[in-house]
């Protein structure tokens, strides 16, 4: 059984990335997604120990996806009350990684797959509007192309009902007030470079031109730092808010470390400085980009959601150092 067990374990590990992606989109929390994947492994290992149960694992990815989705559905139902009592605005725990190439924006096949999978903080934020059942149906079918018959099996309903749940989720995701995020990484590079240059210049009009007229900014501090309890909406208001943040650091004479990163598969910004009360203030900013402008800005400041960030390098300072 040793070699067979190793083979089964290797099969699971090959699907771990896929399962984590499914769980994260459903739960909006990296730690909860990892817990769901671990629970999926435990159920898979239990099934392998029972010949009758092992016989049900005919198509590994399908079986694991179904099992993981059921676990996520249970979690979603239990966290809804917690989210309703969350202090201030809620944003997902970001998935942050270093840029994949020297320039950070090479549109390789892996990054095209990221876009096809609709990665991005904006999507996870809007999924919070859905019921657990709508969210599971939409993510499985619209993001991962799982057939409605399988979706129905996960939800314990009919294929027709699953189709309706996904349709309701789709309408919410494409509602007019949802920040659109359609740009590939090359376009994100251009927009983000213009955004960073405008912020560094401190010129309000220049920053406004990079923002969509109806841009929305959401900040989540989890009650640990001051943050708005409502979104900031509109290019002028968002621009003034962002420039105000940088001026606060300048007035205190504080050091700001910052660099571009990938946040949930899209271009983002990782920074840290010292808060006026002496605490380390870390932030991950994610952006939604559509039609050459930023449509959504998402500031994650809650230290409980920022564990395991990539370390800064010696050149990660603000303003950016000129190229040698």
mmCIF file of C-alpha atoms in Angstrom:
data_model
loop_
_atom_site.group_PDB
_atom_site.id
_atom_site.type_symbol
_atom_site.label_atom_id
_atom_site.label_comp_id
_atom_site.label_asym_id
_atom_site.label_seq_id
_atom_site.Cartn_x
_atom_site.Cartn_y
_atom_site.Cartn_z
ATOM 1 C CA UNK A 1 0.000 0.000 0.000
ATOM 2 C CA UNK A 2 3.077 2.241 0.428
ATOM 3 C CA UNK A 3 3.641 2.962 -3.264
ATOM 4 C CA UNK A 4 -0.096 3.308 -3.860
ATOM 5 C CA UNK A 5 -0.429 5.747 -0.951
ATOM 6 C CA UNK A 6 2.423 7.813 -2.353
ATOM 7 C CA UNK A 7 0.694 7.870 -5.734
ATOM 8 C CA UNK A 8 -2.590 9.027 -4.194
ATOM 9 C CA UNK A 9 -0.803 11.719 -2.183
ATOM 10 C CA UNK A 10 0.980 12.948 -5.308
ATOM 11 C CA UNK A 11 -2.361 13.110 -7.091
ATOM 12 C CA UNK A 12 -3.784 15.290 -4.337
ATOM 13 C CA UNK A 13 -0.745 17.577 -4.274
ATOM 14 C CA UNK A 14 -1.112 18.086 -8.018
ATOM 15 C CA UNK A 15 -4.616 19.456 -7.370
ATOM 16 C CA UNK A 16 -3.761 21.539 -4.286
ATOM 17 C CA UNK A 17 -3.313 24.794 -6.235
ATOM 18 C CA UNK A 18 -6.646 24.324 -7.991
ATOM 19 C CA UNK A 19 -8.432 23.564 -4.725
ATOM 20 C CA UNK A 20 -6.890 26.583 -3.019
ATOM 21 C CA UNK A 21 -8.045 28.808 -5.887
ATOM 22 C CA UNK A 22 -11.591 27.432 -5.621
ATOM 23 C CA UNK A 23 -11.686 27.788 -1.839
ATOM 24 C CA UNK A 24 -10.214 31.295 -1.827
ATOM 25 C CA UNK A 25 -12.755 32.647 -4.299
ATOM 26 C CA UNK A 26 -15.532 31.137 -2.228
ATOM 27 C CA UNK A 27 -14.253 32.192 1.195
ATOM 28 C CA UNK A 28 -12.215 35.346 0.589
ATOM 29 C CA UNK A 29 -9.697 34.252 3.206
ATOM 30 C CA UNK A 30 -6.363 32.602 2.540
ATOM 31 C CA UNK A 31 -6.244 30.954 5.962
ATOM 32 C CA UNK A 32 -9.815 29.654 5.694
ATOM 33 C CA UNK A 33 -9.104 28.429 2.163
ATOM 34 C CA UNK A 34 -6.038 26.536 3.355
ATOM 35 C CA UNK A 35 -8.062 25.027 6.189
ATOM 36 C CA UNK A 36 -10.731 23.902 3.716
ATOM 37 C CA UNK A 37 -8.103 22.290 1.492
ATOM 38 C CA UNK A 38 -6.585 20.497 4.489
ATOM 39 C CA UNK A 39 -10.010 19.203 5.494
ATOM 40 C CA UNK A 40 -10.471 18.007 1.907
ATOM 41 C CA UNK A 41 -7.210 16.059 2.217
ATOM 42 C CA UNK A 42 -8.396 14.440 5.456
ATOM 43 C CA UNK A 43 -11.652 13.340 3.832
ATOM 44 C CA UNK A 44 -9.732 12.068 0.796
ATOM 45 C CA UNK A 45 -7.374 10.079 3.022
ATOM 46 C CA UNK A 46 -10.365 8.605 4.874
ATOM 47 C CA UNK A 47 -11.962 7.606 1.580
ATOM 48 C CA UNK A 48 -8.769 5.895 0.433
ATOM 49 C CA UNK A 49 -8.767 3.733 3.563
ATOM 50 C CA UNK A 50 -12.184 2.320 2.663
ATOM 51 C CA UNK A 51 -12.284 0.255 -0.579
ATOM 52 C CA UNK A 52 -15.970 1.043 -1.118
ATOM 53 C CA UNK A 53 -15.420 4.770 -0.639
ATOM 54 C CA UNK A 54 -12.245 4.694 -2.759
ATOM 55 C CA UNK A 55 -14.246 3.266 -5.628
ATOM 56 C CA UNK A 56 -16.320 6.487 -5.664
ATOM 57 C CA UNK A 57 -13.221 8.545 -6.503
ATOM 58 C CA UNK A 58 -13.459 7.969 -10.228
ATOM 59 C CA UNK A 59 -12.319 11.386 -11.443
ATOM 60 C CA UNK A 60 -9.929 12.895 -8.908
ATOM 61 C CA UNK A 61 -10.280 16.617 -9.679
ATOM 62 C CA UNK A 62 -14.060 16.384 -9.789
ATOM 63 C CA UNK A 63 -14.255 14.465 -6.518
ATOM 64 C CA UNK A 64 -11.864 16.818 -4.731
ATOM 65 C CA UNK A 65 -13.574 19.949 -6.084
ATOM 66 C CA UNK A 66 -16.985 18.691 -4.994
ATOM 67 C CA UNK A 67 -15.729 17.770 -1.533
ATOM 68 C CA UNK A 68 -13.877 21.068 -1.065
ATOM 69 C CA UNK A 69 -16.902 23.053 -2.260
ATOM 70 C CA UNK A 70 -19.174 21.359 0.271
ATOM 71 C CA UNK A 71 -16.727 22.240 3.033
ATOM 72 C CA UNK A 72 -16.628 25.863 1.818
ATOM 73 C CA UNK A 73 -20.421 26.020 1.724
ATOM 74 C CA UNK A 74 -20.569 25.010 5.389
ATOM 75 C CA UNK A 75 -17.949 27.649 6.244
ATOM 76 C CA UNK A 76 -19.801 30.365 4.317
ATOM 77 C CA UNK A 77 -22.990 29.634 6.179
ATOM 78 C CA UNK A 78 -21.189 29.894 9.519
ATOM 79 C CA UNK A 79 -19.188 33.079 8.805
ATOM 80 C CA UNK A 80 -22.080 35.195 7.537
ATOM 81 C CA UNK A 81 -22.947 36.384 11.051
ATOM 82 C CA UNK A 82 -19.260 37.155 11.745
ATOM 83 C CA UNK A 83 -19.014 39.279 8.600
ATOM 84 C CA UNK A 84 -22.155 41.223 9.535
ATOM 85 C CA UNK A 85 -20.573 42.226 12.865
ATOM 86 C CA UNK A 86 -17.130 42.993 11.398
ATOM 87 C CA UNK A 87 -15.742 46.406 12.500
ATOM 88 C CA UNK A 88 -15.829 48.733 9.493
ATOM 89 C CA UNK A 89 -15.544 47.680 5.872
ATOM 90 C CA UNK A 90 -14.556 44.112 4.992
ATOM 91 C CA UNK A 91 -11.995 43.098 2.386
ATOM 92 C CA UNK A 92 -10.599 39.629 1.659
ATOM 93 C CA UNK A 93 -7.306 38.407 3.030
ATOM 94 C CA UNK A 94 -5.028 39.111 0.037
ATOM 95 C CA UNK A 95 -3.027 36.504 -1.827
ATOM 96 C CA UNK A 96 0.265 38.360 -2.365
ATOM 97 C CA UNK A 97 3.277 37.198 -4.324
ATOM 98 C CA UNK A 98 6.287 38.789 -5.934
ATOM 99 C CA UNK A 99 6.132 39.862 -9.547
ATOM 100 C CA UNK A 100 6.917 36.881 -11.787
ATOM 101 C CA UNK A 101 9.518 38.441 -14.085
ATOM 102 C CA UNK A 102 12.229 41.080 -14.054
ATOM 103 C CA UNK A 103 9.828 43.697 -15.355
ATOM 104 C CA UNK A 104 6.960 42.032 -13.559
ATOM 105 C CA UNK A 105 4.510 42.156 -16.432
ATOM 106 C CA UNK A 106 5.464 39.553 -19.033
ATOM 107 C CA UNK A 107 2.101 38.234 -20.343
ATOM 108 C CA UNK A 108 3.019 34.554 -20.191
ATOM 109 C CA UNK A 109 0.452 31.729 -20.474
ATOM 110 C CA UNK A 110 0.165 31.422 -16.700
ATOM 111 C CA UNK A 111 -0.846 35.073 -16.393
ATOM 112 C CA UNK A 112 -3.361 34.718 -19.231
ATOM 113 C CA UNK A 113 -4.860 31.821 -17.303
ATOM 114 C CA UNK A 114 -5.110 34.079 -14.267
ATOM 115 C CA UNK A 115 -7.184 36.550 -16.260
ATOM 116 C CA UNK A 116 -9.364 33.763 -17.642
ATOM 117 C CA UNK A 117 -10.050 32.618 -14.091
ATOM 118 C CA UNK A 118 -11.218 36.151 -13.202
ATOM 119 C CA UNK A 119 -8.733 36.648 -10.421
ATOM 120 C CA UNK A 120 -8.776 39.963 -8.661
ATOM 121 C CA UNK A 121 -9.803 41.511 -5.382
ATOM 122 C CA UNK A 122 -12.776 43.241 -7.008
ATOM 123 C CA UNK A 123 -14.393 39.883 -7.758
ATOM 124 C CA UNK A 124 -13.927 38.545 -4.231
ATOM 125 C CA UNK A 125 -15.330 41.768 -2.769
ATOM 126 C CA UNK A 126 -18.499 41.658 -4.830
ATOM 127 C CA UNK A 127 -19.000 37.967 -4.064
ATOM 128 C CA UNK A 128 -19.737 39.093 -0.498
ATOM 129 C CA UNK A 129 -23.098 40.335 -1.795
ATOM 130 C CA UNK A 130 -24.211 36.811 -2.616
ATOM 131 C CA UNK A 131 -25.815 34.174 -0.472
ATOM 132 C CA UNK A 132 -23.563 31.164 0.235
ATOM 133 C CA UNK A 133 -25.489 29.092 -2.309
ATOM 134 C CA UNK A 134 -25.273 31.775 -5.009
ATOM 135 C CA UNK A 135 -21.584 32.224 -4.365
ATOM 136 C CA UNK A 136 -20.784 28.526 -4.631
ATOM 137 C CA UNK A 137 -22.887 28.135 -7.782
ATOM 138 C CA UNK A 138 -21.336 31.169 -9.474
ATOM 139 C CA UNK A 139 -17.731 30.319 -8.586
ATOM 140 C CA UNK A 140 -18.024 26.673 -9.606
ATOM 141 C CA UNK A 141 -19.844 27.256 -12.878
ATOM 142 C CA UNK A 142 -18.809 30.700 -14.123
ATOM 143 C CA UNK A 143 -15.205 30.726 -12.879
ATOM 144 C CA UNK A 144 -14.259 27.034 -13.042
ATOM 145 C CA UNK A 145 -16.737 25.732 -15.655
ATOM 146 C CA UNK A 146 -18.121 22.984 -13.408
ATOM 147 C CA UNK A 147 -21.297 21.492 -14.960
ATOM 148 C CA UNK A 148 -24.588 22.403 -13.299
ATOM 149 C CA UNK A 149 -25.269 18.754 -12.529
ATOM 150 C CA UNK A 150 -22.175 18.711 -10.322
ATOM 151 C CA UNK A 151 -23.009 22.113 -8.830
ATOM 152 C CA UNK A 152 -26.436 20.753 -7.931
ATOM 153 C CA UNK A 153 -24.801 17.788 -6.225
ATOM 154 C CA UNK A 154 -22.685 20.118 -4.088
ATOM 155 C CA UNK A 155 -25.702 22.247 -3.128
ATOM 156 C CA UNK A 156 -28.115 19.367 -2.673
ATOM 157 C CA UNK A 157 -30.557 20.771 -5.206
ATOM 158 C CA UNK A 158 -31.574 20.364 -8.846
ATOM 159 C CA UNK A 159 -29.580 21.422 -11.887
ATOM 160 C CA UNK A 160 -32.284 23.966 -12.755
ATOM 161 C CA UNK A 161 -32.078 25.512 -9.282
ATOM 162 C CA UNK A 162 -28.271 25.587 -9.472
ATOM 163 C CA UNK A 163 -28.506 27.355 -12.823
ATOM 164 C CA UNK A 164 -30.794 29.986 -11.308
ATOM 165 C CA UNK A 165 -28.475 30.527 -8.343
ATOM 166 C CA UNK A 166 -25.499 31.064 -10.655
ATOM 167 C CA UNK A 167 -27.551 33.458 -12.782
ATOM 168 C CA UNK A 168 -28.388 35.581 -9.742
ATOM 169 C CA UNK A 169 -24.733 35.624 -8.787
ATOM 170 C CA UNK A 170 -23.781 36.668 -12.315
ATOM 171 C CA UNK A 171 -26.210 39.597 -12.247
ATOM 172 C CA UNK A 172 -24.720 40.808 -8.964
ATOM 173 C CA UNK A 173 -21.148 40.545 -10.255
ATOM 174 C CA UNK A 174 -21.974 42.533 -13.408
ATOM 175 C CA UNK A 175 -24.138 45.175 -11.705
ATOM 176 C CA UNK A 176 -23.459 48.782 -12.807
ATOM 177 C CA UNK A 177 -21.982 49.789 -9.440
ATOM 178 C CA UNK A 178 -19.363 47.003 -9.419
ATOM 179 C CA UNK A 179 -15.792 48.108 -10.284
ATOM 180 C CA UNK A 180 -14.891 46.510 -13.603
ATOM 181 C CA UNK A 181 -11.565 44.716 -13.885
ATOM 182 C CA UNK A 182 -10.821 43.607 -17.443
ATOM 183 C CA UNK A 183 -7.228 44.720 -18.072
ATOM 184 C CA UNK A 184 -4.400 42.273 -18.678
ATOM 185 C CA UNK A 185 -1.113 42.764 -16.847
ATOM 186 C CA UNK A 186 0.431 44.804 -19.653
ATOM 187 C CA UNK A 187 -2.380 47.370 -19.438
ATOM 188 C CA UNK A 188 -2.230 47.263 -15.671
ATOM 189 C CA UNK A 189 1.479 48.125 -15.911
ATOM 190 C CA UNK A 190 0.782 51.240 -17.942
ATOM 191 C CA UNK A 191 -2.040 52.415 -15.691
ATOM 192 C CA UNK A 192 -0.175 51.657 -12.488
ATOM 193 C CA UNK A 193 2.943 53.491 -13.705
ATOM 194 C CA UNK A 194 0.811 56.556 -14.431
ATOM 195 C CA UNK A 195 -0.879 56.213 -11.043
ATOM 196 C CA UNK A 196 2.451 55.990 -9.150
ATOM 197 C CA UNK A 197 3.879 58.957 -11.045
ATOM 198 C CA UNK A 198 0.779 61.032 -10.291
ATOM 199 C CA UNK A 199 0.924 60.151 -6.591
ATOM 200 C CA UNK A 200 4.634 61.006 -6.436
ATOM 201 C CA UNK A 201 3.985 64.365 -8.135
ATOM 202 C CA UNK A 202 1.278 65.249 -5.629
ATOM 203 C CA UNK A 203 -0.756 66.844 -8.429
ATOM 204 C CA UNK A 204 -4.481 66.335 -7.904
ATOM 205 C CA UNK A 205 -5.529 66.845 -11.525
ATOM 206 C CA UNK A 206 -2.901 64.407 -12.741
ATOM 207 C CA UNK A 207 -4.103 61.701 -10.356
ATOM 208 C CA UNK A 208 -7.770 62.307 -11.201
ATOM 209 C CA UNK A 209 -7.015 61.585 -14.870
ATOM 210 C CA UNK A 210 -5.840 58.068 -13.963
ATOM 211 C CA UNK A 211 -9.051 57.298 -12.059
ATOM 212 C CA UNK A 212 -12.443 56.385 -13.499
ATOM 213 C CA UNK A 213 -15.141 58.989 -12.712
ATOM 214 C CA UNK A 214 -17.010 56.493 -10.512
ATOM 215 C CA UNK A 215 -13.927 54.897 -8.913
ATOM 216 C CA UNK A 216 -14.504 53.438 -5.452
ATOM 217 C CA UNK A 217 -12.001 53.087 -2.596
ATOM 218 C CA UNK A 218 -12.531 50.644 0.276
ATOM 219 C CA UNK A 219 -10.291 50.318 3.330
ATOM 220 C CA UNK A 220 -10.249 47.451 5.830
ATOM 221 C CA UNK A 221 -8.341 47.886 9.086
ATOM 222 C CA UNK A 222 -10.366 45.453 11.185
ATOM 223 C CA UNK A 223 -10.581 48.152 13.853
ATOM 224 C CA UNK A 224 -6.790 48.180 14.375
ATOM 225 C CA UNK A 225 -6.198 51.528 12.623
ATOM 226 C CA UNK A 226 -8.443 54.468 11.667
ATOM 227 C CA UNK A 227 -10.333 53.684 8.451
ATOM 228 C CA UNK A 228 -13.485 54.934 6.791
ATOM 229 C CA UNK A 229 -16.658 53.047 7.573
ATOM 230 C CA UNK A 230 -18.024 53.790 4.109
ATOM 231 C CA UNK A 231 -16.485 53.594 0.633
ATOM 232 C CA UNK A 232 -14.982 56.734 -0.894
ATOM 233 C CA UNK A 233 -16.601 57.241 -4.301
ATOM 234 C CA UNK A 234 -15.637 59.511 -7.205
ATOM 235 C CA UNK A 235 -12.324 60.430 -8.828
ATOM 236 C CA UNK A 236 -11.847 63.751 -7.028
ATOM 237 C CA UNK A 237 -12.618 62.371 -3.556
ATOM 238 C CA UNK A 238 -10.515 59.243 -4.032
ATOM 239 C CA UNK A 239 -7.578 61.269 -5.387
ATOM 240 C CA UNK A 240 -7.706 63.672 -2.435
ATOM 241 C CA UNK A 241 -7.889 60.740 -0.022
ATOM 242 C CA UNK A 242 -4.860 58.971 -1.527
ATOM 243 C CA UNK A 243 -2.741 62.118 -1.694
ATOM 244 C CA UNK A 244 -3.704 62.853 1.904
ATOM 245 C CA UNK A 245 -2.338 59.494 3.018
ATOM 246 C CA UNK A 246 1.062 60.197 1.467
ATOM 247 C CA UNK A 247 1.147 63.729 2.866
ATOM 248 C CA UNK A 248 0.592 62.342 6.359
ATOM 249 C CA UNK A 249 3.719 60.210 6.006
ATOM 250 C CA UNK A 250 5.696 63.181 4.662
ATOM 251 C CA UNK A 251 4.568 65.485 7.480
ATOM 252 C CA UNK A 252 5.718 62.981 10.080
ATOM 253 C CA UNK A 253 9.028 62.584 8.297
ATOM 254 C CA UNK A 254 8.383 58.860 8.245
ATOM 255 C CA UNK A 255 10.047 56.329 6.011
ATOM 256 C CA UNK A 256 7.778 54.580 3.538
ATOM 257 C CA UNK A 257 8.807 51.266 2.027
ATOM 258 C CA UNK A 258 6.805 50.210 -0.996
ATOM 259 C CA UNK A 259 6.898 48.054 -4.092
ATOM 260 C CA UNK A 260 4.560 46.615 -6.726
ATOM 261 C CA UNK A 261 3.377 43.026 -6.199
ATOM 262 C CA UNK A 262 0.693 40.713 -7.492
ATOM 263 C CA UNK A 263 -2.431 40.780 -5.342
ATOM 264 C CA UNK A 264 -4.951 38.051 -6.146
ATOM 265 C CA UNK A 265 -3.282 37.734 -9.553
ATOM 266 C CA UNK A 266 -3.499 41.430 -10.457
ATOM 267 C CA UNK A 267 -1.111 44.338 -10.036
ATOM 268 C CA UNK A 268 -1.036 45.754 -6.546
ATOM 269 C CA UNK A 269 1.092 47.587 -4.015
ATOM 270 C CA UNK A 270 2.718 46.474 -0.776
ATOM 271 C CA UNK A 271 3.876 49.147 1.642
ATOM 272 C CA UNK A 272 4.794 49.752 5.246
ATOM 273 C CA UNK A 273 5.513 52.742 7.440
ATOM 274 C CA UNK A 274 5.302 53.688 11.095
ATOM 275 C CA UNK A 275 1.920 54.870 12.359
ATOM 276 C CA UNK A 276 1.819 58.072 14.390
ATOM 277 C CA UNK A 277 1.413 55.997 17.561
ATOM 278 C CA UNK A 278 4.635 54.105 16.839
ATOM 279 C CA UNK A 279 3.107 50.865 15.549
ATOM 280 C CA UNK A 280 4.190 49.312 12.270
ATOM 281 C CA UNK A 281 1.514 50.005 9.665
ATOM 282 C CA UNK A 282 1.507 47.595 6.744
ATOM 283 C CA UNK A 283 -0.837 47.876 3.790
ATOM 284 C CA UNK A 284 -1.591 45.877 0.673
ATOM 285 C CA UNK A 285 -3.394 47.843 -2.014
ATOM 286 C CA UNK A 286 -5.187 46.119 -4.872
ATOM 287 C CA UNK A 287 -6.592 47.798 -7.966
ATOM 288 C CA UNK A 288 -9.282 47.107 -10.529
ATOM 289 C CA UNK A 289 -8.469 48.430 -14.000
ATOM 290 C CA UNK A 290 -10.807 48.879 -16.948
ATOM 291 C CA UNK A 291 -10.552 50.906 -20.152
ATOM 292 C CA UNK A 292 -7.255 52.507 -19.161
ATOM 293 C CA UNK A 293 -8.319 53.761 -15.739
ATOM 294 C CA UNK A 294 -8.496 52.537 -12.178
ATOM 295 C CA UNK A 295 -12.068 51.659 -11.228
ATOM 296 C CA UNK A 296 -11.471 50.238 -7.744
ATOM 297 C CA UNK A 297 -8.902 50.740 -4.970
ATOM 298 C CA UNK A 298 -8.814 48.257 -2.088
ATOM 299 C CA UNK A 299 -6.627 49.014 0.959
ATOM 300 C CA UNK A 300 -6.046 46.097 3.317
ATOM 301 C CA UNK A 301 -4.559 47.330 6.624
ATOM 302 C CA UNK A 302 -5.822 44.677 9.027
ATOM 303 C CA UNK A 303 -2.639 43.077 10.439
ATOM 304 C CA UNK A 304 -4.556 39.864 11.102
ATOM 305 C CA UNK A 305 -4.937 39.464 7.317
ATOM 306 C CA UNK A 306 -1.375 40.394 6.339
ATOM 307 C CA UNK A 307 0.684 37.488 7.619
ATOM 308 C CA UNK A 308 3.333 35.976 5.379
ATOM 309 C CA UNK A 309 3.907 38.933 3.052
ATOM 310 C CA UNK A 310 6.993 38.777 0.807
ATOM 311 C CA UNK A 311 9.947 40.590 2.456
ATOM 312 C CA UNK A 312 11.076 43.986 1.211
ATOM 313 C CA UNK A 313 14.374 44.441 -0.589
ATOM 314 C CA UNK A 314 16.936 47.236 -0.050
ATOM 315 C CA UNK A 315 15.616 49.264 -3.007
ATOM 316 C CA UNK A 316 11.948 49.125 -2.023
ATOM 317 C CA UNK A 317 11.661 52.755 -0.924
ATOM 318 C CA UNK A 318 9.294 55.612 -1.718
ATOM 319 C CA UNK A 319 9.747 57.667 -3.804
ATOM 320 C CA UNK A 320 11.220 55.082 -6.198
ATOM 321 C CA UNK A 321 14.947 55.434 -6.713
ATOM 322 C CA UNK A 322 16.009 56.465 -10.221
ATOM 323 C CA UNK A 323 17.469 53.709 -12.367
ATOM 324 C CA UNK A 324 21.245 53.544 -12.316
#
